[in-house]
């Protein structure tokens, strides 16, 4: 008979890479796509934009990365130095969750909450601050929804001696005072959005004095400030190609960790706000799939209150509410869409990364929507088995993961599931408080509201 202890020693829980196995290159999916995604357009001419159109907002190195067809891009030494503060991040096998679900599925999660700010966002804020500092930029502006991206940029700016100014969506500013304090501790200035600091913010406040804000409005405010000053530029936390490129360190590490585990995923799941943690994990696996070396299903999960991929229209739209950005071909709910103030602030964006939207159109990824209460139920289940309290955003991925694992319980299938656990909830605990007290509601987007905001999408002639 086995010693009782042995029942608990059923295999490895963490797959850890050494610092010197950290990837030194990002992976560019554009190099391997069978069909290229449609280009961004200039809103005045409807012609594809050129590098000069983006120069007021981004440094040359990032503009080049936005369009490069190079398969791999070297990660600069100063960026690797900062990455080493928390990378490589662990890959976990969720053995305790598997047992609780009584599933034959093998569940793995790649945990990005080990970064100083608690999410995947510094994977791109650090290189963005680095390239701007190299270019002599003195100040970066940005928006933040969950507060995760704002803290990540504030931390990165502190690392490279650049000032940082953040417009935090009003709903999140009120729900998450500690995120603001975190940004201020790193030295950033933080405004609630809409704010009186910008023309875009003042216009919204005039019409809707009680506006809870949106990422689209906050982007307008940050872009307006950056465009008005030569020494200031703008940093975006998701959506664009260069952001997704930087996030591929997640997937590159995970591939190496799966080699250690001698396993191969059958299903990847990640939550999508603008698409960066999902793309960061998925793209290196998609490269392997396109090359015929594995064949995982890749599934994006979004909130029922902001169902961009599943119910949005695939068309050219602005990235922000005021219409200051180039037109991006993407799944959109309409650039003036104000999502319900659900707790997953990072998933409340009207659009989806053009690259992720394109993959969806090409049938290379799947998508589904899940309502808030099911997500929190999965988050609580995960916390009570694995210990980590997931940020409200990745509870969407976990809900899809639990659903699949329970399906495997019925079918007996030993499916290998990999999920992106892109952040922890230490500063989002009021959201869990609301759920535990029964105050969280499911507010699916109505057809009328969707039709109203889609009516504002520009018509290209
Ligand atoms: C923890 C966390 N997860 C996910 C997201 C969504 O962004 P993305 O889809 O770019 O990963 C955010 C955005 O703020 C976030 O903070």
Coordinates of C-alpha atoms and ligand atoms in Angstrom, one line a residue:
X1 CA 0.0 0.0 0.0
X2 CA 1.2 3.5 -0.7
X3 CA 2.3 5.7 2.1
X4 CA -0.4 8.5 2.5
X5 CA 2.2 11.1 1.7
X6 CA 2.8 9.5 -1.8
X7 CA -0.7 10.3 -2.9
X8 CA 0.2 13.9 -2.7
X9 CA 3.6 13.7 -4.5
X10 CA 1.9 13.1 -7.8
X11 CA 4.3 15.1 -10.0
X12 CA 5.7 18.5 -10.7
X13 CA 3.7 21.7 -10.0
X14 CA 6.0 24.4 -11.3
X15 CA 8.1 24.6 -14.5
X16 CA 10.8 27.1 -13.9
X17 CA 13.3 28.4 -16.4
X18 CA 16.6 29.7 -15.4
X19 CA 17.3 33.4 -16.0
X20 CA 19.7 32.6 -18.8
X21 CA 17.0 30.6 -20.7
X22 CA 14.9 33.8 -20.9
X23 CA 14.1 34.6 -24.6
X24 CA 16.3 37.3 -26.1
X25 CA 14.0 37.9 -29.1
X26 CA 10.4 38.7 -29.6
X27 CA 8.4 36.7 -32.2
X28 CA 6.6 38.5 -35.0
X29 CA 3.6 36.6 -36.2
X30 CA 3.2 38.8 -39.3
X31 CA 6.2 37.0 -40.8
X32 CA 4.3 33.7 -40.9
X33 CA 0.7 34.7 -41.7
X34 CA -0.6 33.2 -44.9
X35 CA -2.7 36.4 -45.5
X36 CA -1.6 39.9 -44.3
X37 CA -4.0 42.0 -42.2
X38 CA -5.4 45.1 -43.7
X39 CA -3.3 48.3 -43.0
X40 CA -4.4 51.2 -40.7
X41 CA -5.9 54.1 -42.7
X42 CA -5.4 57.9 -42.4
X43 CA -8.8 59.3 -41.2
X44 CA -8.5 62.3 -43.6
X45 CA -7.5 60.5 -46.8
X46 CA -8.6 56.9 -46.1
X47 CA -5.2 55.9 -47.5
X48 CA -2.8 53.6 -45.7
X49 CA -0.8 55.6 -43.1
X50 CA 2.9 56.0 -43.4
X51 CA 5.6 56.2 -40.6
X52 CA 5.4 60.0 -40.6
X53 CA 1.7 59.9 -39.6
X54 CA 2.6 58.0 -36.4
X55 CA 5.8 60.1 -35.6
X56 CA 4.0 62.6 -33.3
X57 CA 2.9 59.7 -31.1
X58 CA 5.6 57.0 -31.2
X59 CA 9.4 56.7 -31.5
X60 CA 10.8 55.3 -34.8
X61 CA 11.9 52.0 -33.3
X62 CA 8.3 51.2 -32.3
X63 CA 6.9 52.5 -35.6
X64 CA 9.3 50.1 -37.4
X65 CA 8.2 47.2 -35.1
X66 CA 4.6 48.0 -36.0
X67 CA 5.1 47.1 -39.6
X68 CA 8.2 44.9 -39.6
X69 CA 8.1 41.6 -41.5
X70 CA 11.2 40.3 -39.7
X71 CA 10.4 37.0 -37.9
X72 CA 12.3 37.7 -34.8
X73 CA 13.2 41.1 -33.2
X74 CA 16.1 41.3 -30.7
X75 CA 15.2 42.5 -27.2
X76 CA 17.6 45.3 -26.2
X77 CA 20.0 44.7 -23.3
X78 CA 18.5 47.4 -21.0
X79 CA 15.1 45.9 -21.5
X80 CA 16.4 42.4 -20.7
X81 CA 18.0 43.9 -17.5
X82 CA 14.6 45.1 -16.3
X83 CA 12.8 41.9 -17.5
X84 CA 15.2 39.9 -15.2
X85 CA 13.5 41.5 -12.2
X86 CA 10.7 39.0 -12.7
X87 CA 11.2 36.9 -15.9
X88 CA 11.1 34.1 -16.7
X89 CA 7.7 33.7 -15.2
X90 CA 6.5 30.3 -13.9
X91 CA 4.3 27.8 -15.7
X92 CA 2.2 25.9 -13.2
X93 CA 0.3 22.7 -13.5
X94 CA -3.0 23.3 -11.7
X95 CA -3.1 19.9 -10.0
X96 CA -5.2 21.0 -7.1
X97 CA -7.8 22.5 -9.4
X98 CA -7.8 19.4 -11.5
X99 CA -8.5 17.3 -8.5
X100 CA -11.2 19.6 -7.3
X101 CA -12.9 19.4 -10.7
X102 CA -12.3 15.6 -10.8
X103 CA -11.2 16.0 -14.4
X104 CA -8.9 13.9 -16.5
X105 CA -7.8 17.1 -18.3
X106 CA -4.3 18.5 -17.5
X107 CA -4.5 22.2 -16.8
X108 CA -1.5 24.5 -17.0
X109 CA -1.4 28.2 -16.4
X110 CA 1.3 30.7 -17.3
X111 CA 1.4 33.2 -14.5
X112 CA 2.3 36.8 -15.2
X113 CA 1.3 38.2 -11.8
X114 CA 4.9 37.8 -10.7
X115 CA 5.8 41.1 -12.3
X116 CA 6.4 44.1 -10.0
X117 CA 2.9 45.5 -10.8
X118 CA 1.1 42.2 -10.8
X119 CA 0.3 41.6 -14.5
X120 CA 1.7 41.0 -18.0
X121 CA 1.7 44.7 -18.9
X122 CA 5.4 45.5 -18.1
X123 CA 6.4 43.1 -20.9
X124 CA 5.6 46.0 -23.2
X125 CA 5.7 49.1 -21.0
X126 CA 9.4 48.5 -20.3
X127 CA 10.5 48.4 -24.0
X128 CA 8.2 51.3 -24.8
X129 CA 9.7 53.5 -22.1
X130 CA 13.2 52.3 -23.2
X131 CA 12.8 53.3 -26.9
X132 CA 11.2 56.6 -25.9
X133 CA 14.0 57.4 -23.5
X134 CA 16.6 56.6 -26.2
X135 CA 14.8 59.0 -28.4
X136 CA 15.1 61.8 -25.9
X137 CA 11.4 61.8 -25.0
X138 CA 10.8 63.5 -21.6
X139 CA 7.2 62.5 -20.8
X140 CA 4.8 59.7 -21.8
X141 CA 1.0 59.9 -21.6
X142 CA -1.4 57.0 -21.5
X143 CA -4.8 55.7 -20.5
X144 CA -5.6 53.0 -18.1
X145 CA -8.7 50.9 -17.5
X146 CA -7.9 48.3 -14.8
X147 CA -5.1 50.5 -13.5
X148 CA -2.7 47.6 -14.4
X149 CA -1.4 49.3 -17.6
X150 CA -1.0 52.7 -15.9
X151 CA 1.0 51.1 -13.1
X152 CA 3.1 49.2 -15.6
X153 CA 3.9 52.3 -17.6
X154 CA 4.6 54.3 -14.4
X155 CA 7.0 51.6 -13.2
X156 CA 8.7 51.5 -16.7
X157 CA 9.1 55.3 -16.8
X158 CA 10.6 55.3 -13.4
X159 CA 13.1 52.6 -14.6
X160 CA 14.2 54.9 -17.5
X161 CA 13.9 58.4 -16.1
X162 CA 10.8 59.5 -18.1
X163 CA 7.9 61.4 -16.7
X164 CA 4.5 59.7 -16.9
X165 CA 0.9 61.1 -17.0
X166 CA -2.0 58.7 -16.8
X167 CA -5.8 59.1 -17.6
X168 CA -7.5 56.5 -15.5
X169 CA -11.1 55.6 -16.6
X170 CA -13.4 57.2 -14.0
X171 CA -15.1 53.9 -13.0
X172 CA -11.7 52.4 -12.2
X173 CA -10.3 55.6 -10.5
X174 CA -13.2 55.3 -8.1
X175 CA -13.1 51.5 -7.6
X176 CA -9.3 51.3 -7.3
X177 CA -7.7 54.0 -5.2
X178 CA -4.7 51.8 -4.5
X179 CA -3.9 51.6 -8.2
X180 CA -3.7 55.3 -8.3
X181 CA -1.4 55.3 -5.2
X182 CA 0.8 52.8 -6.9
X183 CA 1.2 54.9 -10.0
X184 CA 1.9 57.9 -7.8
X185 CA 4.5 56.0 -5.8
X186 CA 6.3 55.3 -9.1
X187 CA 6.2 59.0 -9.7
X188 CA 3.2 59.3 -12.2
X189 CA 0.5 62.0 -12.4
X190 CA -2.9 60.5 -12.5
X191 CA -6.2 62.1 -13.7
X192 CA -9.7 60.6 -13.7
X193 CA -11.1 60.3 -17.2
X194 CA -13.0 62.1 -18.6
X195 CA -11.1 65.1 -17.1
X196 CA -11.1 68.8 -17.5
X197 CA -7.4 68.8 -18.6
X198 CA -8.2 68.1 -22.2
X199 CA -10.7 69.3 -24.9
X200 CA -11.8 65.7 -25.5
X201 CA -12.6 65.2 -21.7
X202 CA -14.3 68.6 -21.4
X203 CA -16.6 67.8 -24.4
X204 CA -17.7 64.5 -22.8
X205 CA -18.2 66.1 -19.3
X206 CA -20.4 68.8 -20.8
X207 CA -22.7 66.3 -22.3
X208 CA -22.5 63.6 -19.6
X209 CA -21.3 65.2 -16.3
X210 CA -21.6 61.8 -14.5
X211 CA -19.7 59.8 -17.2
X212 CA -18.0 56.7 -15.8
X213 CA -15.6 57.0 -18.7
X214 CA -14.2 54.4 -21.1
X215 CA -10.9 53.4 -22.5
X216 CA -11.8 55.1 -25.8
X217 CA -12.2 58.5 -24.0
X218 CA -9.1 58.1 -21.9
X219 CA -7.1 57.3 -25.1
X220 CA -8.4 60.5 -26.7
X221 CA -7.2 62.5 -23.7
X222 CA -3.7 60.9 -23.6
X223 CA -3.3 61.2 -27.4
X224 CA -4.4 64.8 -27.4
X225 CA -1.8 65.8 -24.8
X226 CA 1.0 63.9 -26.5
X227 CA 0.2 65.4 -30.0
X228 CA 0.3 68.9 -28.5
X229 CA 3.9 68.7 -27.2
X230 CA 7.2 67.8 -29.0
X231 CA 8.8 66.3 -25.9
X232 CA 5.8 64.2 -25.0
X233 CA 4.7 61.0 -26.6
X234 CA 2.0 58.4 -26.1
X235 CA 2.2 54.8 -25.1
X236 CA -0.6 52.2 -25.7
X237 CA -1.0 49.2 -23.5
X238 CA -2.6 46.8 -26.0
X239 CA -4.1 46.5 -29.5
X240 CA -1.2 47.5 -31.8
X241 CA 1.2 45.1 -33.4
X242 CA 4.3 46.3 -31.5
X243 CA 2.5 45.7 -28.1
X244 CA 1.6 42.2 -29.1
X245 CA 5.1 41.6 -30.4
X246 CA 6.6 42.5 -26.9
X247 CA 4.2 40.2 -25.2
X248 CA 5.4 37.1 -27.1
X249 CA 8.0 36.5 -24.4
X250 CA 5.1 34.9 -22.6
X251 CA 4.5 32.3 -25.3
X252 CA 8.2 31.7 -26.1
X253 CA 8.8 30.9 -22.4
X254 CA 5.7 28.7 -22.2
X255 CA 6.9 26.6 -25.2
X256 CA 10.2 25.9 -23.4
X257 CA 8.3 25.0 -20.3
X258 CA 6.1 22.6 -22.1
X259 CA 9.2 20.9 -23.4
X260 CA 10.3 20.5 -19.7
X261 CA 6.9 19.1 -18.9
X262 CA 7.1 16.8 -22.0
X263 CA 3.5 17.8 -22.8
X264 CA 1.7 19.6 -25.7
X265 CA -1.4 21.8 -25.3
X266 CA -4.6 20.8 -27.1
X267 CA -6.3 24.1 -26.1
X268 CA -5.1 27.6 -25.3
X269 CA -7.5 30.0 -23.6
X270 CA -6.9 33.7 -22.8
X271 CA -9.0 36.7 -22.0
X272 CA -9.1 39.5 -24.5
X273 CA -9.5 43.2 -23.8
X274 CA -7.3 44.6 -26.6
X275 CA -5.7 41.2 -27.2
X276 CA -2.2 41.5 -25.8
X277 CA -1.9 38.8 -23.1
X278 CA -3.8 36.4 -25.3
X279 CA -1.7 37.2 -28.4
X280 CA 1.5 37.1 -26.3
X281 CA 0.8 33.6 -25.1
X282 CA -0.8 32.3 -28.3
X283 CA 1.4 33.6 -31.2
X284 CA 4.4 31.4 -30.6
X285 CA 2.1 28.4 -30.4
X286 CA 0.3 29.6 -33.5
X287 CA 3.7 29.6 -35.3
X288 CA 4.2 26.0 -34.3
X289 CA 0.6 25.2 -35.4
X290 CA 1.1 26.9 -38.8
X291 CA 4.4 24.9 -39.2
X292 CA 2.5 21.7 -38.5
X293 CA 4.3 20.9 -35.3
X294 CA 1.3 21.0 -33.0
X295 CA -2.4 21.7 -33.4
X296 CA -3.9 23.4 -30.4
X297 CA -7.3 25.1 -30.6
X298 CA -6.8 28.7 -29.6
X299 CA -9.8 30.4 -27.9
X300 CA -10.2 34.1 -26.9
X301 CA -12.7 34.8 -24.1
X302 CA -14.4 38.2 -23.6
X303 CA -17.0 39.6 -21.3
X304 CA -20.7 39.3 -22.3
X305 CA -21.0 43.1 -21.5
X306 CA -18.2 44.0 -24.0
X307 CA -18.3 41.2 -26.7
X308 CA -16.1 42.7 -29.3
X309 CA -15.0 39.6 -31.3
X310 CA -18.3 37.7 -30.9
X311 CA -20.8 40.5 -31.6
X312 CA -18.8 43.5 -32.9
X313 CA -18.6 44.4 -36.6
X314 CA -15.3 43.8 -38.5
X315 CA -14.7 47.2 -40.1
X316 CA -12.5 50.3 -40.0
X317 CA -13.1 52.3 -36.8
X318 CA -11.2 54.7 -34.6
X319 CA -9.2 53.4 -31.7
X320 CA -10.5 56.3 -29.5
X321 CA -13.7 58.1 -28.8
X322 CA -12.8 61.5 -30.2
X323 CA -11.6 60.1 -33.5
X324 CA -7.9 61.2 -33.1
X325 CA -6.3 57.9 -34.0
X326 CA -5.8 56.2 -37.4
X327 CA -8.7 54.0 -38.6
X328 CA -8.0 50.4 -37.7
X329 CA -9.7 47.4 -39.3
X330 CA -10.9 45.5 -36.3
X331 CA -13.9 44.0 -34.5
X332 CA -15.6 47.0 -32.9
X333 CA -18.6 47.8 -30.9
X334 CA -18.4 51.5 -32.1
X335 CA -15.8 54.0 -30.9
X336 CA -18.2 55.8 -28.6
X337 CA -19.5 52.6 -27.0
X338 CA -19.5 53.0 -23.2
X339 CA -19.4 49.5 -21.7
X340 CA -21.2 48.6 -18.5
X341 CA -18.8 49.3 -15.6
X342 CA -18.0 45.6 -15.1
X343 CA -15.2 44.8 -12.7
X344 CA -12.8 43.6 -15.4
X345 CA -11.8 47.1 -16.3
X346 CA -9.1 45.9 -18.7
X347 CA -11.7 44.1 -20.9
X348 CA -13.9 47.2 -21.4
X349 CA -12.5 48.3 -24.8
X350 CA -14.8 48.9 -27.8
X351 CA -12.3 47.4 -30.3
X352 CA -10.0 44.4 -30.7
X353 CA -6.4 44.3 -31.9
X354 CA -6.4 44.3 -35.7
X355 CA -4.1 41.3 -35.7
X356 CA -6.4 39.3 -33.4
X357 CA -9.5 40.4 -35.4
X358 CA -7.8 39.2 -38.6
X359 CA -6.9 35.8 -37.0
X360 CA -10.5 35.5 -36.0
X361 CA -11.7 36.3 -39.6
X362 CA -9.2 33.8 -41.0
X363 CA -10.5 31.1 -38.7
X364 CA -7.2 30.7 -36.9
X365 CA -8.7 31.4 -33.5
X366 CA -12.1 31.0 -31.8
X367 CA -13.9 33.3 -29.5
X368 CA -16.6 33.2 -26.9
X369 CA -18.3 35.5 -24.4
X370 CA -18.9 34.7 -20.7
X371 CA -21.0 36.7 -18.1
X372 CA -19.4 38.2 -15.0
X373 CA -20.8 35.9 -12.3
X374 CA -19.6 32.8 -14.0
X375 CA -16.1 34.4 -14.2
X376 CA -16.0 35.3 -10.5
X377 CA -17.2 31.8 -9.6
X378 CA -14.2 30.4 -11.5
X379 CA -11.9 33.0 -9.9
X380 CA -13.1 32.0 -6.4
X381 CA -12.7 28.3 -7.3
X382 CA -9.2 28.9 -8.5
X383 CA -8.3 30.9 -5.5
X384 CA -9.5 28.2 -3.1
X385 CA -7.5 25.5 -4.9
X386 CA -4.4 27.1 -6.4
X387 CA -4.1 29.9 -3.9
X388 CA -3.6 32.8 -6.4
X389 CA -6.6 35.2 -6.5
X390 CA -6.8 36.0 -10.3
X391 CA -7.4 39.5 -11.5
X392 CA -11.0 39.9 -12.8
X393 CA -9.8 39.9 -16.4
X394 CA -8.2 36.4 -16.4
X395 CA -11.2 34.9 -14.5
X396 CA -12.8 35.0 -18.0
X397 CA -10.1 32.6 -19.3
X398 CA -10.4 30.5 -16.2
X399 CA -14.2 30.2 -16.5
X400 CA -13.7 28.8 -20.1
X401 CA -11.0 26.5 -18.7
X402 CA -13.2 25.1 -16.0
X403 CA -16.0 24.6 -18.4
X404 CA -13.7 22.6 -20.7
X405 CA -12.3 20.6 -17.8
X406 CA -15.8 19.7 -16.7
X407 CA -16.6 18.6 -20.3
X408 CA -13.6 16.4 -20.1
X409 CA -15.0 14.9 -16.9
X410 CA -18.0 13.8 -18.9
X411 CA -16.2 12.6 -22.0
X412 CA -13.1 11.1 -20.2
X413 CA -10.8 13.1 -22.5
X414 CA -7.3 13.8 -21.2
X415 CA -7.2 17.2 -22.9
X416 CA -4.2 19.5 -22.2
X417 CA -5.4 23.0 -21.5
X418 CA -3.1 26.0 -21.2
X419 CA -4.5 29.3 -19.9
X420 CA -3.0 32.7 -19.5
X421 CA -3.2 33.8 -15.9
X422 CA -2.2 37.4 -16.7
X423 CA -2.5 39.0 -13.3
X424 CA -3.5 38.8 -9.7
X425 CA -6.3 40.7 -7.9
X426 CA -4.5 42.1 -4.9
X427 CA -5.7 45.5 -5.8
X428 CA -9.0 44.3 -7.2
X429 CA -10.3 42.8 -4.0
X430 CA -13.4 45.1 -3.8
X431 CA -14.6 43.3 -7.0
X432 CA -14.4 40.0 -5.1
X433 CA -16.1 41.7 -2.2
X434 CA -19.0 42.7 -4.5
X435 CA -19.2 39.2 -5.9
X436 CA -19.1 37.5 -2.4
X437 CA -21.9 39.8 -1.1
X438 CA -24.1 39.0 -4.1
X439 CA -23.8 42.5 -5.6
X440 CA -22.3 41.5 -9.0
X441 CA -24.9 41.4 -11.9
X442 CA -24.7 40.0 -15.4
X443 CA -25.4 42.8 -17.8
X444 CA -25.3 41.4 -21.3
X445 CA -25.2 44.0 -24.1
X446 CA -28.6 44.6 -25.6
X447 CA -29.2 44.5 -29.3
X448 CA -30.5 48.1 -29.1
X449 CA -27.4 49.5 -27.4
X450 CA -25.2 47.6 -29.8
X451 CA -27.1 49.0 -32.9
X452 CA -26.9 52.5 -31.4
X453 CA -23.1 52.5 -31.0
X454 CA -22.5 50.7 -34.3
X455 CA -24.4 53.5 -36.1
X456 CA -21.5 55.8 -35.2
X457 CA -18.8 53.7 -37.0
X458 CA -17.4 55.6 -40.0
X459 CA -18.6 54.6 -43.4
X460 CA -15.7 54.4 -45.8
X461 CA -16.6 55.3 -49.4
Ligands
LIG1 C1 -4.7 41.9 -15.8 C2 -5.2 42.3 -17.1 N1 -5.6 41.4 -18.0 C3 -6.0 41.6 -19.2 C4 -6.1 42.9 -19.7 C5 -6.7 43.1 -21.0 O1 -5.7 43.6 -21.9 P1 -5.1 42.7 -23.1 O2 -6.3 42.1 -23.8 O3 -4.3 43.6 -23.9 O4 -4.3 41.6 -22.4 C6 -5.7 44.0 -18.8 C7 -5.8 45.3 -19.3 O5 -5.7 46.3 -18.7 C8 -5.3 43.7 -17.5 O6 -4.9 44.6 -16.7

